[in-house]
Coordinates of C-alpha atoms in Angstrom, one line a residue:
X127 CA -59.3 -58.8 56.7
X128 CA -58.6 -56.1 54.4
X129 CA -58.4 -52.5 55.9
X130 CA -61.2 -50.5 54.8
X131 CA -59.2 -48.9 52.2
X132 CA -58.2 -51.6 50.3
X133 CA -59.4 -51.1 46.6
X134 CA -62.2 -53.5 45.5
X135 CA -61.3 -54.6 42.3
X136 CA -63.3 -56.5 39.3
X137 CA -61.7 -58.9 37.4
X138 CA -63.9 -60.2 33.9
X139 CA -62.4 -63.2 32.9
X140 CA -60.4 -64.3 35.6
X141 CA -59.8 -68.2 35.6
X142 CA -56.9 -68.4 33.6
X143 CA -54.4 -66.6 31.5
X144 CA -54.2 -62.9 31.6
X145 CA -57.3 -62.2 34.0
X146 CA -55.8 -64.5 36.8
X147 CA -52.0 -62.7 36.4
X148 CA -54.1 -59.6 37.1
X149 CA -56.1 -60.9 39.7
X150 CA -52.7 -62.2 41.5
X151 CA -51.4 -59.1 41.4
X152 CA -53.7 -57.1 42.5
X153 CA -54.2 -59.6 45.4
X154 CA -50.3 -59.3 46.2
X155 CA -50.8 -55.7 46.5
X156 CA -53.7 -55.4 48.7
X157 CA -56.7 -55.2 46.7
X158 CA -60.2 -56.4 47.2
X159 CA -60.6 -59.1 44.0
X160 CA -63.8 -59.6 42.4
X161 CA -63.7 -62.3 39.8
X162 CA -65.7 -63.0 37.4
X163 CA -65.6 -66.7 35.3
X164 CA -68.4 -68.5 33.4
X165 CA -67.2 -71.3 34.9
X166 CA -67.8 -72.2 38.1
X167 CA -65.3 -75.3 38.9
X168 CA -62.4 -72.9 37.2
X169 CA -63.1 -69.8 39.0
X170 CA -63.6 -71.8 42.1
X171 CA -60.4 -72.9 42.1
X172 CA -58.6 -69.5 40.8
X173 CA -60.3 -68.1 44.0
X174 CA -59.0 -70.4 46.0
X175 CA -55.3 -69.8 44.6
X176 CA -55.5 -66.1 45.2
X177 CA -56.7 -66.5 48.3
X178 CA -53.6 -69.3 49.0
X179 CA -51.0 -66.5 47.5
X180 CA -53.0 -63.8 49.4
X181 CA -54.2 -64.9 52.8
X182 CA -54.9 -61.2 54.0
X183 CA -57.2 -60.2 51.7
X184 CA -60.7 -60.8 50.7
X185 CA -61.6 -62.5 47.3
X186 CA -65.5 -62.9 46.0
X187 CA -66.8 -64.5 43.3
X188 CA -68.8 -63.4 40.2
X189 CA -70.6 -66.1 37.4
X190 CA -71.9 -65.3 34.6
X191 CA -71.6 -66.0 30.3
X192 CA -70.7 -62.7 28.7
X193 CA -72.0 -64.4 25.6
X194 CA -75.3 -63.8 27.2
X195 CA -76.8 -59.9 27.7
X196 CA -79.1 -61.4 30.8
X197 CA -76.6 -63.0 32.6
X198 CA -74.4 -59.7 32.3
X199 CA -77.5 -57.9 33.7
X200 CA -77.9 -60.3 36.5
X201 CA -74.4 -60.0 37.6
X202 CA -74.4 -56.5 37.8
X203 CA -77.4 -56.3 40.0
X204 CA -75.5 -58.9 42.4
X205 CA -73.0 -57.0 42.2
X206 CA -74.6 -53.7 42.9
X207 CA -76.7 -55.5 45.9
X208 CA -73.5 -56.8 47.6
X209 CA -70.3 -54.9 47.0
X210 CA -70.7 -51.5 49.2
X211 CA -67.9 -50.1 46.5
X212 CA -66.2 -50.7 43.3
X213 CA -62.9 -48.9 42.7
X214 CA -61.6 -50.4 39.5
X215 CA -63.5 -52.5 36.9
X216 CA -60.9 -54.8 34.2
X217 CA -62.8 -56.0 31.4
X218 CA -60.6 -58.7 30.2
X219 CA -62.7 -61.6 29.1
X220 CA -61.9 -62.0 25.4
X221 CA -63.2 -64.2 22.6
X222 CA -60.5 -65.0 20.3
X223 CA -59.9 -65.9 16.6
X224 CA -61.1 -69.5 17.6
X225 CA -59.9 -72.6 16.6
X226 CA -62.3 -72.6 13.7
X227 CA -62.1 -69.0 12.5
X228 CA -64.0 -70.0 9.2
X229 CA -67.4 -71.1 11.8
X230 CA -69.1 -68.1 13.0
X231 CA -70.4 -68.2 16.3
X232 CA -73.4 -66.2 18.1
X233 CA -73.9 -65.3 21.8
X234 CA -77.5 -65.9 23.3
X235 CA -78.8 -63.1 21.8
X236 CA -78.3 -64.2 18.4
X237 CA -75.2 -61.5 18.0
X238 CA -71.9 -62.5 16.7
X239 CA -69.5 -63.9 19.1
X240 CA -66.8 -61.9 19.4
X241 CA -68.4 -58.5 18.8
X242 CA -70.9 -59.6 21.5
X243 CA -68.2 -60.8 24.3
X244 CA -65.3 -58.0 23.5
X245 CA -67.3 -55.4 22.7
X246 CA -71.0 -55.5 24.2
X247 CA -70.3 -57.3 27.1
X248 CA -68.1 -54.8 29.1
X249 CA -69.6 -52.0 27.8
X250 CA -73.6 -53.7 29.4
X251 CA -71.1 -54.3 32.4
X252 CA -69.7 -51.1 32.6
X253 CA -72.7 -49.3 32.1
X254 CA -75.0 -51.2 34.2
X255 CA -72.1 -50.3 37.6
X256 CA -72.2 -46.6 36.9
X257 CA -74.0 -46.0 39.5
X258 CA -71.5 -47.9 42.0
X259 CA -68.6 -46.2 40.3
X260 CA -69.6 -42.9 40.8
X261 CA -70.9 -43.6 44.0
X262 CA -66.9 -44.8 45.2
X263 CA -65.1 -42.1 43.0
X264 CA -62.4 -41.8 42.2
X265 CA -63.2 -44.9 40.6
X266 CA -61.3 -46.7 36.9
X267 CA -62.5 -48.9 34.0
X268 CA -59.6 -50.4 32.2
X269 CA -60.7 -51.9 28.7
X270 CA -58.3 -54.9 27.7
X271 CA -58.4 -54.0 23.7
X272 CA -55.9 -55.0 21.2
X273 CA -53.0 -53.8 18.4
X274 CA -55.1 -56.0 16.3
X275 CA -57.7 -53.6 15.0
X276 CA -59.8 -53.6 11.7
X277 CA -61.9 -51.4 10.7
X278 CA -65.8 -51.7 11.6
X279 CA -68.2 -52.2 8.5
X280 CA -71.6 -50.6 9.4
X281 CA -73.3 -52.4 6.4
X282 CA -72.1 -55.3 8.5
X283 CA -71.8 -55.0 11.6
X284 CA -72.4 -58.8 12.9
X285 CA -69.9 -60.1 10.0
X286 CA -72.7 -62.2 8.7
X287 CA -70.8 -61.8 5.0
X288 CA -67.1 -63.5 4.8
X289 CA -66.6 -64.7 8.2
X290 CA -63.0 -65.1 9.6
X291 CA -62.4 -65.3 13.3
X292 CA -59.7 -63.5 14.1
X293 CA -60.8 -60.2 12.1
X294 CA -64.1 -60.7 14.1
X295 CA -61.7 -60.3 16.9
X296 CA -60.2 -57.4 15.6
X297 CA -63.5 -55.4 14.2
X298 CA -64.8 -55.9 18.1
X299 CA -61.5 -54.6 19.4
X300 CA -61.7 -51.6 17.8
X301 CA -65.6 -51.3 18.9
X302 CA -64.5 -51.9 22.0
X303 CA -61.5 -48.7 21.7
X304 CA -64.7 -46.4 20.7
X305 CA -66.9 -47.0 23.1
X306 CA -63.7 -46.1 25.9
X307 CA -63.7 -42.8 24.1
X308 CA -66.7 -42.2 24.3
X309 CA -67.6 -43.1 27.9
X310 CA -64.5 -41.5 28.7
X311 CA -66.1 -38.6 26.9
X312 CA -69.4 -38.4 28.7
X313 CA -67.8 -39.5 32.3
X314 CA -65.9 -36.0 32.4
X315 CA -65.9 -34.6 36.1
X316 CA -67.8 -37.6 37.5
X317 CA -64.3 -39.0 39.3
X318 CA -64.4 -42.1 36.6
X319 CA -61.7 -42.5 34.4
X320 CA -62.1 -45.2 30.8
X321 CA -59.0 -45.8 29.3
X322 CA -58.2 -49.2 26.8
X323 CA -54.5 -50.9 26.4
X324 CA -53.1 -53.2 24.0
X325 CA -51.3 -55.5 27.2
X326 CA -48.7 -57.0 25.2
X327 CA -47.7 -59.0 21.5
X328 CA -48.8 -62.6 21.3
X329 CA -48.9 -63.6 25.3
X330 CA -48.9 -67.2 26.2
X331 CA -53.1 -67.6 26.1
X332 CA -55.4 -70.4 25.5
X333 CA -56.6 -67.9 22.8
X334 CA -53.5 -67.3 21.2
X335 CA -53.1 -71.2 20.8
X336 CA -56.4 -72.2 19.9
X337 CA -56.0 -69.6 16.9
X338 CA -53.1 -71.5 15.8
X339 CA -50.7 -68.9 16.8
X340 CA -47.2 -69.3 18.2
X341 CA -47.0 -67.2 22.1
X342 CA -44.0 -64.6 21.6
X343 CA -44.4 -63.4 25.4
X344 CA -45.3 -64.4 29.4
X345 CA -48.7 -63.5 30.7
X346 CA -46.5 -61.2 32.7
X347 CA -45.5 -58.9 29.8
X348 CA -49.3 -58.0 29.9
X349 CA -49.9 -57.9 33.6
X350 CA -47.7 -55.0 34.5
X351 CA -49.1 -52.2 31.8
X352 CA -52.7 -53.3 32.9
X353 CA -52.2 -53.3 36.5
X354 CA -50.5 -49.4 36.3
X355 CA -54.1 -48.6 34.4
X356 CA -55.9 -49.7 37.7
X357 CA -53.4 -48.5 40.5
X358 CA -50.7 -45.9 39.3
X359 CA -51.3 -42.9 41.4
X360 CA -49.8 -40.7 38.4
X361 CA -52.7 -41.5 36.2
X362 CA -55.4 -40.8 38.5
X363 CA -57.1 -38.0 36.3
X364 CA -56.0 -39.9 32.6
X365 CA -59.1 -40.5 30.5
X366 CA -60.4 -41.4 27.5
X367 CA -56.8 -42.7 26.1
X368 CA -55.5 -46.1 24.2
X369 CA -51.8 -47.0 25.5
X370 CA -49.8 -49.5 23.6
X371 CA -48.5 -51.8 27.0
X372 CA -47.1 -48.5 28.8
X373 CA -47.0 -45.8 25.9
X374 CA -49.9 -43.5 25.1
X375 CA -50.5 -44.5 21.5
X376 CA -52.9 -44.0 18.1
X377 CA -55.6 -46.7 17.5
X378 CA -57.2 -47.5 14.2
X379 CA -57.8 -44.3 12.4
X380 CA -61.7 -45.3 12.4
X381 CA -61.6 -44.8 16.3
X382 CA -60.7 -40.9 16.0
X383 CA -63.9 -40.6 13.6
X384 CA -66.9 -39.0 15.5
X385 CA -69.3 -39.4 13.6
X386 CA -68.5 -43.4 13.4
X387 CA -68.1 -43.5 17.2
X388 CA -71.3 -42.4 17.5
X389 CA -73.2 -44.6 14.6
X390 CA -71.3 -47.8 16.8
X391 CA -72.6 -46.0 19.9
X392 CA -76.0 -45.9 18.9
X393 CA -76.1 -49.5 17.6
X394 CA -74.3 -50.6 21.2
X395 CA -77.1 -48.6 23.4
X396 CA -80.2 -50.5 21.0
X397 CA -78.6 -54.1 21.4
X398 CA -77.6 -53.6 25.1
X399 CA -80.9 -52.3 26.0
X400 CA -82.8 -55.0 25.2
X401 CA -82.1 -58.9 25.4
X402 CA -84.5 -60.0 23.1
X403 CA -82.3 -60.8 20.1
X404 CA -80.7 -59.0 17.1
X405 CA -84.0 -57.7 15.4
X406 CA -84.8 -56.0 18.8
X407 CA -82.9 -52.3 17.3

């Protein structure tokens, strides 16, 4: 059994790819894994391989479709009801370009795919465990963004005009970078620290394949910078920042615009707060 000091860590999309490396990891170190999978055969069996790799520590299981605003909700009130403390939450379920980036795609909510998973998912998730983060503080959210990063168009906002999959991806990225700044912003002195990396170029994904794309790098290329977000003692009191892999680095120059963080904000807070469907703002 884990010491009652062992970090309890939250994985989102944890079954394969870059969410298992981290889970492994984490595992090899000592932590408490949580990990999340929509799923349930594949995160079954990524449980089972951490806890094979990691005998001496405890692993639990989430399920849920991060397509899907109530199922995120649910989770986080298991979640809530069963974990006594949360000291690090990794949102690192993506949606990528797709293998048809011309077919737009909406979650259950009737919001487009990728700005619904990358963007609105972890930021319902993180906001609906507030309460358990601040409760085990010092406690760190880790946002798994991108170097891919387009601008956000406000008359626009669910890409219903020009689809293309991969710069979905990128506009939700960027939403994603924002919404870090800005929680980073209003979790000041609360012992909870948001900060968003760009893990590595290209790495060896299901997502980076099913685009078409050609993997220039190992899962592990992106598994170190994110797993010195969650643990390294030096950056206990960093906030609010973007790194590119290990360097503190600029986003998109729309992410340093306050009064467009705040437009996105307000748009996130309406289609978060209710899961009745995009005409619900």
């Amino acid at each position: 059994m884990n010491p009652p000091t062992a970090p309890t860590v939250l994985i989102t999309g944890a079954t394969q790819g870059l969410g298992r490396g981290i889970a492994l990891e984490l595992a090899a170190q000592g932590c408490t894994v949580l990990l999340h999978g929509r799923d349930s055969g594949r995160l079954e069996a990524v449980a089972e391989e951490v806890r094979a790799a990691a005998p001496q520590v405890t692993v639990r299981t989430y399920l849920a479709d991060l397509a899907d605003l109530d199922q995120i909700h649910a989770m986080a009130d298991r979640i809530r009801a069963a974990e006594p403390r949360l000291d690090a939450l990794v949102n690192n379920a993506v949606a990528g370009g797709g293998a048809e980036p011309l077919r737009r795609e909406v979650g259950a909510q009737g919001y487009e795919l990728r700005f619904a998973v990358n963007h609105l998912a972890p930021y319902a998730l993180t906001r609906a465990l507030l309460p358990l983060f601040t409760a085990s503080a010092p406690a760190r959210v880790v946002n798994v963004a991108s170097i891919g990063q387009e601008r956000i168009d406000f008359d626009d906002v669910m890409f219903e005009e020009g689809y293309e999959g991969l710069r979905a991806y990128c506009r939700s990225k960027l939403a994603m970078i924002m919404a870090t700044f800005e929680l980073a912003a209003e979790l000041e002195g609360t012992g909870v620290t948001v900060n968003t990396l760009h893990p590595a170029h290209l790495m060896d994904t299901r997502g980076v394949r099913e685009y078409g794309l050609t993997p220039v790098t190992g899962i592990e290329e992106g598994v170190r910078p994110t797993v010195r977000l969650v643990t390294d003692p030096e950056l206990a009191h960093t906030t609010g920042r973007y790194f590119d892999q290990f360097t503190d680095a600029r986003a998109h120059e729309q992410a340093y615009d306050t009064d467009a963080r705040k437009r996105l904000m307000a748009l996130t807070d309406a289609l978060v707060g209710g899961s009745a469907g995009p005409n619900t703002e």
